[in-house]
XYZ file of C-alpha atoms in Angstrom:
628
model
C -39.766 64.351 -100.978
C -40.460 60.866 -101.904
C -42.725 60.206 -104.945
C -44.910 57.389 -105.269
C -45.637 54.999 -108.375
C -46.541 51.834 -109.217
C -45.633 49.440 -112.023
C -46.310 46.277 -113.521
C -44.829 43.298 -112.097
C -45.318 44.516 -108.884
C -42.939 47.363 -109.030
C -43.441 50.361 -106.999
C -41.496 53.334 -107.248
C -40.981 56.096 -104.668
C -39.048 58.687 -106.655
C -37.538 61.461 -104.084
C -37.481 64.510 -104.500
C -37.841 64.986 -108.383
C -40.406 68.201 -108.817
C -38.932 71.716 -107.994
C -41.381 74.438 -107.711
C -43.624 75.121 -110.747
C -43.334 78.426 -112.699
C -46.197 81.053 -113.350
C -48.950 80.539 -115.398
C -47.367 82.056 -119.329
C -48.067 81.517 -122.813
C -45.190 78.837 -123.694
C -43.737 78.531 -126.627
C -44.681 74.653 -127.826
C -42.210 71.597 -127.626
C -41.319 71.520 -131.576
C -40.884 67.940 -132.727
C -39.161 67.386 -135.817
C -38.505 63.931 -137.765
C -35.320 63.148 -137.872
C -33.809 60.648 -141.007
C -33.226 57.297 -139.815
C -33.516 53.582 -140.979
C -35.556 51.795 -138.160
C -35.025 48.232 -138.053
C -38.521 47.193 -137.815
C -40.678 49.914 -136.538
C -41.037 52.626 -139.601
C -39.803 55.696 -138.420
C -42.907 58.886 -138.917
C -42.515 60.562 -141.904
C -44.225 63.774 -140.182
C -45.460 64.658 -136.766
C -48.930 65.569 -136.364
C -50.460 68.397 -135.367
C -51.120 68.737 -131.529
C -54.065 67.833 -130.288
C -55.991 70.563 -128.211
C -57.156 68.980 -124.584
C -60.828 69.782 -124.146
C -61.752 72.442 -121.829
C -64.247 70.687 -119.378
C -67.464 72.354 -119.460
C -67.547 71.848 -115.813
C -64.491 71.812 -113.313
C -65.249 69.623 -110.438
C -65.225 71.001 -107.013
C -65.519 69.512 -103.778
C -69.075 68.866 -102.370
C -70.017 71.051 -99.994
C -70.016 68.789 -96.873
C -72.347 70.492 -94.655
C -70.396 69.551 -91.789
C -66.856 68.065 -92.929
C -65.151 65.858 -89.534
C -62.899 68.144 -88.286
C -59.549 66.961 -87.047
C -60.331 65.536 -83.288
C -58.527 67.355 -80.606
C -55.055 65.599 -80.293
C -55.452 62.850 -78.164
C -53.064 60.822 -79.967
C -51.660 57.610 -78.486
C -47.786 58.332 -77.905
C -45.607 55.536 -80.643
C -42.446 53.862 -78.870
C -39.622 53.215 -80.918
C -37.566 50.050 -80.730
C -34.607 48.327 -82.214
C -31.036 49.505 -83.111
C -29.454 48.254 -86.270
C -26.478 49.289 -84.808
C -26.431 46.982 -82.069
C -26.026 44.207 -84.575
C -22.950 45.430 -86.324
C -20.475 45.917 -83.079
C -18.421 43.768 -81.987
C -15.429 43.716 -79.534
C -11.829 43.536 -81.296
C -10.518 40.107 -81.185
C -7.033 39.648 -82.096
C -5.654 36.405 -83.289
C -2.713 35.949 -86.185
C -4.939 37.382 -88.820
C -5.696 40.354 -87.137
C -3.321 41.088 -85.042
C -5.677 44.120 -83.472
C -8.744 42.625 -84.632
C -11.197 42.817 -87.403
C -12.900 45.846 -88.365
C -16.735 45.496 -87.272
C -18.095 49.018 -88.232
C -16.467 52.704 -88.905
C -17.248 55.958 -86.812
C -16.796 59.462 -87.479
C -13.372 60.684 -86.128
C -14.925 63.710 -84.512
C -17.932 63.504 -82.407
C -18.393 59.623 -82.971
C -20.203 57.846 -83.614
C -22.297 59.882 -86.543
C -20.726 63.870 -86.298
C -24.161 64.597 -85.641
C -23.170 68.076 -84.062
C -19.934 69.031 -87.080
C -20.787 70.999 -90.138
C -17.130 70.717 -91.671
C -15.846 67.706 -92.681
C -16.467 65.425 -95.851
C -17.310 67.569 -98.767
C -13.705 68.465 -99.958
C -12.109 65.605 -100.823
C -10.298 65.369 -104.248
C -10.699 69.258 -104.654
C -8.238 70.534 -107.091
C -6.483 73.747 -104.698
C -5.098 76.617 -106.691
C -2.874 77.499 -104.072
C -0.805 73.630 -104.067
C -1.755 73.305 -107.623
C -2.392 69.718 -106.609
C -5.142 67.612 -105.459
C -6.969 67.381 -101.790
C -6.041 63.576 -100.996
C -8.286 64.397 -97.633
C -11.185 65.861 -95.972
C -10.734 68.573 -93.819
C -12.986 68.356 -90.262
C -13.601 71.025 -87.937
C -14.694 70.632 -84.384
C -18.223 70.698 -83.175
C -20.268 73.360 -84.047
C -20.053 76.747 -82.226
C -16.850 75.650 -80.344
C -13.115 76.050 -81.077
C -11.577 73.663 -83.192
C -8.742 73.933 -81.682
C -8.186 71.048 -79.096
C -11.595 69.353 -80.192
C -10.222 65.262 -79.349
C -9.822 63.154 -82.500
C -10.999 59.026 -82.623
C -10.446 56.282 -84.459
C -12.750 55.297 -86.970
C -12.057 51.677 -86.006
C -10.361 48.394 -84.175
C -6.829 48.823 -86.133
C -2.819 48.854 -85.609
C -1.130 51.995 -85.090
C 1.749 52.023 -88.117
C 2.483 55.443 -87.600
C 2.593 58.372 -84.775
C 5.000 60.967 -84.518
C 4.143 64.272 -82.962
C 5.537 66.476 -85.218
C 5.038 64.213 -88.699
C 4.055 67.133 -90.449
C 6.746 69.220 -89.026
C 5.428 73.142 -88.366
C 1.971 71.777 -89.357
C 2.352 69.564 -86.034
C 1.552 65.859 -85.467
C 0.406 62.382 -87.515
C -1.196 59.309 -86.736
C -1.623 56.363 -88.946
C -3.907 53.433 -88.484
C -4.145 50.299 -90.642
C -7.497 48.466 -90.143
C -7.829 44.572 -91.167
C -11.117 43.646 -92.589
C -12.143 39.808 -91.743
C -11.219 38.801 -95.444
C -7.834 40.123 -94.841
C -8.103 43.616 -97.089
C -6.666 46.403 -95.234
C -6.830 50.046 -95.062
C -5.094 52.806 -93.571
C -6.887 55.936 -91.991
C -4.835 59.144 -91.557
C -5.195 61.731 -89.033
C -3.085 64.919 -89.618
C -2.483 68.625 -87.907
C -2.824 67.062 -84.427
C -1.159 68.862 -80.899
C 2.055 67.444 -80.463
C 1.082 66.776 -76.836
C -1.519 64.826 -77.923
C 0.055 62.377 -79.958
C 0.775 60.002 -76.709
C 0.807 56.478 -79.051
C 3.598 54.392 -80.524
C 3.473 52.744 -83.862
C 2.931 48.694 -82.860
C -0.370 49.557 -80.563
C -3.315 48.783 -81.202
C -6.568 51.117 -80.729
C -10.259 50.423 -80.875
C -13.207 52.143 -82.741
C -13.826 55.725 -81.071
C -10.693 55.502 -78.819
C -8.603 58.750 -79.236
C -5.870 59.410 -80.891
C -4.670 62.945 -79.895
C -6.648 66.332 -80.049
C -6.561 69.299 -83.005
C -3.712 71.453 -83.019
C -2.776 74.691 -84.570
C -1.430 74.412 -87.882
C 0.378 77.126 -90.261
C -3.556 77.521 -91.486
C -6.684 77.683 -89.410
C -6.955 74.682 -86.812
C -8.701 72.003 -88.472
C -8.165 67.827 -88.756
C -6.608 66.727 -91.923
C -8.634 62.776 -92.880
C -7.566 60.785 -95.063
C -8.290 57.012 -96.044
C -5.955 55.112 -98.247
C -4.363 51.985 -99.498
C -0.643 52.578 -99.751
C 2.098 54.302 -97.538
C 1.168 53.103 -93.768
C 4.625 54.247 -92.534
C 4.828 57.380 -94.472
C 2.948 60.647 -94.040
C 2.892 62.409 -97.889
C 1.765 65.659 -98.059
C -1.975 65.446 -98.087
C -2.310 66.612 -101.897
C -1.744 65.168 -105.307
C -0.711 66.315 -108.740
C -3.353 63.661 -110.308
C -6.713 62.069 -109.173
C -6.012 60.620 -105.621
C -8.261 57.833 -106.549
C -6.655 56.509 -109.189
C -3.070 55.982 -107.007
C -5.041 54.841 -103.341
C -6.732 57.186 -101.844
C -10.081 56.832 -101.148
C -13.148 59.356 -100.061
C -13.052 58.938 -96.653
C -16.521 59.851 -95.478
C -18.269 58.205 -98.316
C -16.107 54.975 -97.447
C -17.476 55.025 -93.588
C -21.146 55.471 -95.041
C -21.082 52.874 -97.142
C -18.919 50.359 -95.050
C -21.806 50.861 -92.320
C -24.331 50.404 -94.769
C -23.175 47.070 -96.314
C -22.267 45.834 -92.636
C -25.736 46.358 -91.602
C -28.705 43.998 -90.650
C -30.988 42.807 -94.540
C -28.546 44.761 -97.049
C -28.155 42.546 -99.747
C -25.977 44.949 -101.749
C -24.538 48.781 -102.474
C -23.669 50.734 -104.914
C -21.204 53.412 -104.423
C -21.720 57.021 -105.112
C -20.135 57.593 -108.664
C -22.421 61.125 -109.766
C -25.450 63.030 -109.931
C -28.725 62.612 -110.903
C -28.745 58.842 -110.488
C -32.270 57.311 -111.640
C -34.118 54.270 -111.473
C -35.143 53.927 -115.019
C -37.510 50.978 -114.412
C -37.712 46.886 -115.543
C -35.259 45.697 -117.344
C -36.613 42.171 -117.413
C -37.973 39.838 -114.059
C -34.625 39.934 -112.575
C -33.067 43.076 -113.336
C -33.733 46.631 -113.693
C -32.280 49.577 -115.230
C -30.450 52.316 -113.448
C -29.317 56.028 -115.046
C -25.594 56.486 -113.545
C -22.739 59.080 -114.612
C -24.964 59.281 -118.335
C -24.703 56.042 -118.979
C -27.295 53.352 -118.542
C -26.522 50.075 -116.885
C -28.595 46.542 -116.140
C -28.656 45.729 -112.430
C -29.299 42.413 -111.229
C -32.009 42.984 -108.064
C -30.451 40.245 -105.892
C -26.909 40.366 -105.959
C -26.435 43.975 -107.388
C -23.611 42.946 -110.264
C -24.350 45.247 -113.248
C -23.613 45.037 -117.315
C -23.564 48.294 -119.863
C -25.742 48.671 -122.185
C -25.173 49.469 -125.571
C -26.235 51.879 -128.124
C -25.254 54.984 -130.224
C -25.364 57.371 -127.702
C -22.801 58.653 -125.218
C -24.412 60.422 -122.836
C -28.237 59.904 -121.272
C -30.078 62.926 -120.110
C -32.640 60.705 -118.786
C -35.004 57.596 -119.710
C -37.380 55.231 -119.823
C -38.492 51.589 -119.591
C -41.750 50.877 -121.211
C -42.931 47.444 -119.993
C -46.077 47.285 -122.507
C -43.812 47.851 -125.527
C -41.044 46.126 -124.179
C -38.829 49.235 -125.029
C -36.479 51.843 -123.699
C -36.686 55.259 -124.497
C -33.507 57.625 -124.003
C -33.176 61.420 -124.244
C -29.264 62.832 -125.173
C -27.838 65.936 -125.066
C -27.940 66.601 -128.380
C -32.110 66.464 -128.647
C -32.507 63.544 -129.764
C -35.588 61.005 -128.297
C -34.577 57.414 -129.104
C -36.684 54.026 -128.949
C -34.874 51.281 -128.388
C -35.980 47.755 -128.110
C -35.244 45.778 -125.208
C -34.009 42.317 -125.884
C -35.705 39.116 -124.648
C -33.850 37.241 -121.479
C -32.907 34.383 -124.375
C -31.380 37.032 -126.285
C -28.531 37.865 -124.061
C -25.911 36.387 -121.517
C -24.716 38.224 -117.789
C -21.198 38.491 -118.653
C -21.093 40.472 -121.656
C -22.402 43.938 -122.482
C -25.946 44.330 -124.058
C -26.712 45.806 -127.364
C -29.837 47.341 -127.838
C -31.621 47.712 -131.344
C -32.658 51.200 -132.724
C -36.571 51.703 -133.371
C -36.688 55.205 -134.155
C -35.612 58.759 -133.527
C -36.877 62.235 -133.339
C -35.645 65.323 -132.110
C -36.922 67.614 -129.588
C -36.546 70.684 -127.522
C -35.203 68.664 -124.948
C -33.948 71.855 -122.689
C -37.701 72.257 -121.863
C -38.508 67.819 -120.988
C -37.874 67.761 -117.215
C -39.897 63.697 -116.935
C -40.621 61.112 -119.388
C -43.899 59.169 -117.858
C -45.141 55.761 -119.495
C -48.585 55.803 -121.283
C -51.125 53.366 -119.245
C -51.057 51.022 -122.825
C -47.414 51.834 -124.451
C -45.863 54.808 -125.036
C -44.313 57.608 -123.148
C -45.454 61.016 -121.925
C -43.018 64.273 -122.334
C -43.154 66.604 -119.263
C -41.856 70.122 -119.137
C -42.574 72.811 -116.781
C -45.634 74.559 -119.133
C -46.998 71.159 -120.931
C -47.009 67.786 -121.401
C -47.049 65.689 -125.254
C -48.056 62.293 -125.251
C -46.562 59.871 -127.744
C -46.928 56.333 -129.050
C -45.054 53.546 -128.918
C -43.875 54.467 -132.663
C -43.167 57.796 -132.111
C -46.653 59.401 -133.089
C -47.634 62.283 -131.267
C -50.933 61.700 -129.565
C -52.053 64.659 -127.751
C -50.398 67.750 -125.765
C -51.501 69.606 -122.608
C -50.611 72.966 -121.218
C -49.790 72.913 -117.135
C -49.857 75.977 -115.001
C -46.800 74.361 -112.961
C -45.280 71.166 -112.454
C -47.275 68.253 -110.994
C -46.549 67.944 -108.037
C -46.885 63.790 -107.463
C -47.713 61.012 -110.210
C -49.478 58.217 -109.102
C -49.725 54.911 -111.499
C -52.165 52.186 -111.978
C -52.922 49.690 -113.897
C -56.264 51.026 -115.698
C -54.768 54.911 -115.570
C -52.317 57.241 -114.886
C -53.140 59.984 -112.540
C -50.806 63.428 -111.594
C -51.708 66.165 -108.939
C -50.863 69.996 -109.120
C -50.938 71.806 -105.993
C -50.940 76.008 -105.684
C -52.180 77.614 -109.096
C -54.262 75.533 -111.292
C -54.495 72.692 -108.879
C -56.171 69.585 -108.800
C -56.264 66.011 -110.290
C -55.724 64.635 -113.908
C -56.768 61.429 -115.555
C -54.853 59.931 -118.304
C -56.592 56.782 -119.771
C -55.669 54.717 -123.378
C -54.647 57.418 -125.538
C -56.980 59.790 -124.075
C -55.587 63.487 -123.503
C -55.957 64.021 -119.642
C -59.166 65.418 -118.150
C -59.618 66.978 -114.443
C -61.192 64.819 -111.855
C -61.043 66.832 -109.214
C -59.502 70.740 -107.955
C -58.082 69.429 -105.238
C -54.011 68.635 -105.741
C -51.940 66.735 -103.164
C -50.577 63.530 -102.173
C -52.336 60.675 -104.445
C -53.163 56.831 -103.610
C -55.934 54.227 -104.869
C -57.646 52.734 -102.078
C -60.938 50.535 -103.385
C -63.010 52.349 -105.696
C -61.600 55.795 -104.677
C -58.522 58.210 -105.683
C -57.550 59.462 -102.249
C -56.058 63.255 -102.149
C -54.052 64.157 -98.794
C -54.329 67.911 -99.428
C -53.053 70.950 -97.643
C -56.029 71.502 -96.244
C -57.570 67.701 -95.539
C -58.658 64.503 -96.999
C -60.553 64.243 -99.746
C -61.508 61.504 -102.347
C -63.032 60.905 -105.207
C -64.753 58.120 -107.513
C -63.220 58.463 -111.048
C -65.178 55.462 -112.572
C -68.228 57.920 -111.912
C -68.440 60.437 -114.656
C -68.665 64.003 -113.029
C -68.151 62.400 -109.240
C -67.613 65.238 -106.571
C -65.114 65.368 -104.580
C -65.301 64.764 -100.973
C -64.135 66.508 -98.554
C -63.375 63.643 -95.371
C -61.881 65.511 -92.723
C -59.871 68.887 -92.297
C -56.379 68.217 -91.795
C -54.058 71.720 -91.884
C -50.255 71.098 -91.224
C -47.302 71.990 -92.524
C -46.045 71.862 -96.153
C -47.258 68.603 -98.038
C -43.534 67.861 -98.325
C -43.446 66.783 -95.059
C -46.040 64.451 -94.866
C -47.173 61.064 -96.995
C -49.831 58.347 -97.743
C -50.201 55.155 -98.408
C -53.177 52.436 -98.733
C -53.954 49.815 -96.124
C -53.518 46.296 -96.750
C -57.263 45.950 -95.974
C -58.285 48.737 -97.313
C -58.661 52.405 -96.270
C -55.274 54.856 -95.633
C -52.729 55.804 -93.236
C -51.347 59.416 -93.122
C -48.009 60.644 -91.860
C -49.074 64.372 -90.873
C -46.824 66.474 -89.339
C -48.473 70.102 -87.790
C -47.072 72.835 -86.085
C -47.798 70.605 -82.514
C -47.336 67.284 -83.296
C -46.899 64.562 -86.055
C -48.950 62.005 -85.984
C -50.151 58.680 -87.975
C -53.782 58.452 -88.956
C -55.242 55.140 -89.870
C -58.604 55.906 -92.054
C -60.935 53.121 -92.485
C -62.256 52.263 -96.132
C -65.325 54.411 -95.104
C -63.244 57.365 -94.761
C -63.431 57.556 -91.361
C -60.651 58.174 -88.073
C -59.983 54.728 -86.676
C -56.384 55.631 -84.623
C -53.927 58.143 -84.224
C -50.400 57.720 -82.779
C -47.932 60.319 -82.528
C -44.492 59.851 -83.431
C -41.461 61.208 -81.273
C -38.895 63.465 -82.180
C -36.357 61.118 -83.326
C -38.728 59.544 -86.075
C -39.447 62.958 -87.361
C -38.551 64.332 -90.845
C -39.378 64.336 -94.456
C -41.801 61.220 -94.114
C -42.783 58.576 -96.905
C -44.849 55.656 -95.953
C -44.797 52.743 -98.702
C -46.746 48.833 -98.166
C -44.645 46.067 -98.750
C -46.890 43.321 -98.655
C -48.892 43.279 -95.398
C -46.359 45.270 -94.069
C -46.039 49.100 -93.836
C -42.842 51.341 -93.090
C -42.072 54.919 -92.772
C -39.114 56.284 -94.075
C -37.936 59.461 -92.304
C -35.255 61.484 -93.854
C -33.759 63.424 -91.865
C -30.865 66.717 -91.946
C -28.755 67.651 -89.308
C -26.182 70.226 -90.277
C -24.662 69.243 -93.828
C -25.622 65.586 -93.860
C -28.750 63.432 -94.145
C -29.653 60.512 -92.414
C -32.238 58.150 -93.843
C -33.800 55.921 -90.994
C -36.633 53.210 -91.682
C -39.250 52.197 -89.093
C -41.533 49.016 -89.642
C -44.635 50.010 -87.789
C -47.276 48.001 -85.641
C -50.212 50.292 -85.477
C -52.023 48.344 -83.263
C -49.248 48.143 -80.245
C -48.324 51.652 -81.495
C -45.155 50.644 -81.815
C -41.870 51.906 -84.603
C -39.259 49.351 -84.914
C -35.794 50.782 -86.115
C -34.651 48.403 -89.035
C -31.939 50.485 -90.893
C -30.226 54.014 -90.583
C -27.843 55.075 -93.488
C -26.957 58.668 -94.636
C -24.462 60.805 -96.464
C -22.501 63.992 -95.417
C -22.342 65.136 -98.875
C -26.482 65.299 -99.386
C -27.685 65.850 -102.928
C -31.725 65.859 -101.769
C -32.761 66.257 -105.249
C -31.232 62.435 -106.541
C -32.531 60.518 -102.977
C -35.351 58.299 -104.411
C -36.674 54.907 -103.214
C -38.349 52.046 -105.506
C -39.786 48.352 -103.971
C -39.485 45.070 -105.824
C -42.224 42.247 -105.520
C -43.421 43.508 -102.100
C -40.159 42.031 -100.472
C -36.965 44.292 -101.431
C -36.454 48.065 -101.234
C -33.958 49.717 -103.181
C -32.499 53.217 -101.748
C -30.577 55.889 -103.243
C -29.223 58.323 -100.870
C -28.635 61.615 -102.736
C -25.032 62.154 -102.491
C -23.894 58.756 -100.942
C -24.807 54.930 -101.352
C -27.433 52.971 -103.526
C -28.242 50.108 -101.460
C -30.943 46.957 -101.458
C -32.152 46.296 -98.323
C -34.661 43.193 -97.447
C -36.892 44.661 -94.460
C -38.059 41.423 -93.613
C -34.671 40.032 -92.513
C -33.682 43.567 -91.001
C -36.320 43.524 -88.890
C -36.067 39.659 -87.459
C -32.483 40.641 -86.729
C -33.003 43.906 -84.656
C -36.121 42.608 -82.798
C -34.056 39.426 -81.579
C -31.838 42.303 -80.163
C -34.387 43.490 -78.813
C -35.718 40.234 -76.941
């Protein structure tokens, strides 16, 4: 699930797949905040926290009006989308050798079973560097099986690429049967090697001198001393020399490399608008927000870094912590808030752009500390004028910029999506205790509406794409009911997104048990198209406006991997154009989140494989002139 904000400076962030299911309704035990002893530098540190402020109960929870007769959702009669382009298409190219490469440059990697993607294997990519027991040593590979519900044994094994064979004997691994080695020349001259081991003898039928192109095969799986299986590897160093496939240290640190996260992210930076990636270093990777105009901040390994958005390069920052549970930026304040492992809640102050230089690491100055029960904060959320909000699964506290706690509210579960604004802040809970929250100023959050779901601000309305329709509701009114627009039932609200129009009204991504389908709803609230999206757009959907333009992001899992594919969409030809297709076979769903920059640059993290920056606009000229 992709979660949509939207910050200052233009900044919109989809954060995927952050909320986990909400826990039952309980008398919690409160977040205790203590002060902690410090020296601030310039912003006194609170001798005391203050007691919690109750939230009102509303005298009246609103409800939905009573539409005598809501629209129901018209009979599907929805206009079939096409889909076009093929990013692909613009990364191939035919090996041409010349005294630089004598087999030709590498163009783009494949899977070496079932190329080009492994669409149809389960095994294969999620053991590399796997400390075995049994060797007492190191996994310097991946192991692949065949496709699934067949034999491995026999299954025919590729090249990932255009390369030189260095290396082929049939029985290179002795009893566990034959080798191949491959060296691959990029066009500015870097090589690597890709390894394929436990082959049939019989099968190894190439000589070391040859060359082979991407997806040509290189002999079939045999039957090793274990279970029949293809032993990958990608490397740096020993092109004429098989090892052993396992290491007494780290096989990163003497030239091995993790094979399918290399392919990934080789296709990723080879393909059509990517400015830059990133590759995967850890878990629970964050955007933590601004960091000034050019840069923002991301949350990597526990540590926090400055990325520049056009060109990717990073710097550290620096402060007195060594490891970041999570954070955040607070553009209002011009500060950065950080929670450790140790409790603590830190305010930092984030340095003007004169203050600094690119090529040196960044010190930030200390503002104040407190501690808190930081095993129960799941989300820090900025205050609409300064400050920070402290989420955990039962309540929420609300502090200032200094560190002064404003207000606290008790939750029945987890909202479910946060949507941000520029006069308020606004969160949804779906299931028990749902509906819509307000938070405005300083002002402890009040209900707007029962209704939870999706969230977006379209003219004067909050628009809520619910499990059961679309609804909206005025919250400049005091007491406005909520409207109930049309009926929409489907499947979970995971599935499905919203987003506003460039001139004005929504569009829905709605997937049912019959068909998924986009809805364009006109400012009035009322059906103006639908257009039903094929098979190979479907998926988790997220729709985000860049601009005047819109995209849908379908994410999509086929056995263990995930493949992320975006779609710029012309609702009035009914048209999806293909502009990018990345993935991972090592998904972490949990860390995939996507954030846009001035309406022009989207930057992607797929859970489990590459963060990546990817201009639309220029992905999109490129694939349609492929496709004219």
């Amino acid at each position: 699930m992709f979660i949509l904000l939207s910050i200052r400076q233009s900044l919109v962030i989809l954060i995927l797949l952050l909320f986990l299911s909400g826990c039952a309704d309980s008398a919690p035990t409160p977040v205790v905040m203590v002060t902690t002893a410090v020296s601030p530098t310039q912003t006194p540190t609170p001798t005391h926290t203050p007691s919690p402020t109750s939230t009102p109960t509303p005298t009246v929870t609103p409800s939905p009006t009573s539409t005598p007769s809501p629209t129901p959702t018209p009979t599907v009669t929805a206009v079939p989308l096409t889909i076009s382009g093929n990013p692909r298409l613009a990364q191939l190219s035919d090996p041409m050798p010349d005294g630089r490469y004598p087999c030709g440059a590498v163009d783009l990697f494949d899977f070496p079973i079932d190329p080009p993607h492994a669409a149809r294997v389960s095994r294969g990519g999620g053991d590399f560097g796997v400390f075995r027991q049994r060797y007492d040593k190191y996994h310097a590979g991946e192991d692949w099986g065949g496709i699934s519900n067949a034999s491995n044994l026999g299954t025919p094994v590729y090249s990932i690429g255009h390369g030189l064979v260095t290396y082929a004997e049939p029985l290179g691994w002795g009893r566990d049967q034959g080798v191949v080695i491959v060296q691959h020349t990029f066009k500015d001259n870097s090589t690597i090697l890709s390894f394929y081991g436990h082959l049939d003898p019989d099968s190894v039928t190439l000589y070391p001198g040859e060359c082979v192109t991407r997806g040509q095969q290189v002999g079939e799986i045999g039957q090793p001393r274990t279970v029949p299986h293809l032993h990958f590897e990608m490397r740096t160093q020993s092109p004429y020399t098989p090892l052993t496939g396992y290491w007494a240290t780290d096989p990163t640190e003497v030239g091995w490399i993790w094979p399918s996260q290399a392919i990934w992210e080789q296709r990723i930076a080879s393909a059509p608008g990517v400015l830059w990636t990133r590759p995967f270093h850890a878990t629970n990777t964050q955007f933590v927000g601004n960091f000034d105009d050019e840069s923002f901040i991301l949350l990597e390994d526990q540590q926090l870094l400055r990325m520049n958005w056009s060109n990717g390069r990073s710097q550290s920052l620096q402060f007195d912590i060594e490891e970041v549970n999570t954070a955040l930026s607070d553009s209002q304040k011009n500060q950065l808030y950080i929670i450790d492992g140790s409790g603590l809640l830190s305010a930092y102050k984030i340095p003007d752009s004169d203050e600094f230089t690119d090529t040196v690491p960044i010190n930030l100055e200390l503002l104040w500390q407190i501690e808190i029960d930081h095993r129960r904060v799941t989300q820090l959320k900025p205050l609409p004028e300064g400050g920070l909000i402290l989420v955990s699964r039962t309540k929420m506290i609300a502090l200032d910029s200094t560190g002064e706690q404003l207000w606290q509210h008790e939750l029945t579960q987890r909202p479910f999506e946060w949507l941000i604004t520029p006069e308020a802040i606004y969160f949804s809970i779906v299931g028990n205790g749902q509906g819509v929250w307000r938070i405005q100023n300083a002002n402890p959050p009040h209900i707007i509406s029962s209704v939870g779901g999706h969230l977006t601000q379209s003219g004067e309305h909050i628009w809520i794409y619910s499990g059961g329709g679309l609804y909206w509701v005025n919250p400049n009114i005091e007491h406005s009911e909520t409207e109930l627009l049309f009926e929409l039932p489907g499947k979970s609200l995971q599935w499905g997104d919203m987003t506003p129009l460039p001139a004005g009204g929504v569009l829905l991504a709605h997937p049912d048990s019959t068909i998924s389908r986009l809805i364009t709803v006109s400012p009035r609230g009322e059906i103006q198209q639908q257009a039903a999206y094929p098979e190979a757009a479907e998926g988790k959907q997220r729709l985000i406006t860049l601009g005047e333009h819109i995209y849908l992001v379908s994410e999509q899992s086929v056995q263990n991997s995930t493949n992320i594919v975006i779609f710029k969409l012309d609702l009035p030809a009914s048209k999806l154009q293909r502009v990018f297709s990345g993935g991972t076979r090592t998904p972490i769903s949990t860390d995939t989140w996507l954030s846009a920059f001035e309406d022009s640059l989207l930057l992607l993290n797929i859970g489990g494989g590459t963060l990546f920056n990817l201009n639309p606009t220029i992905a999109s000229e490129v694939t349609l002139q492929l496709i004219e």
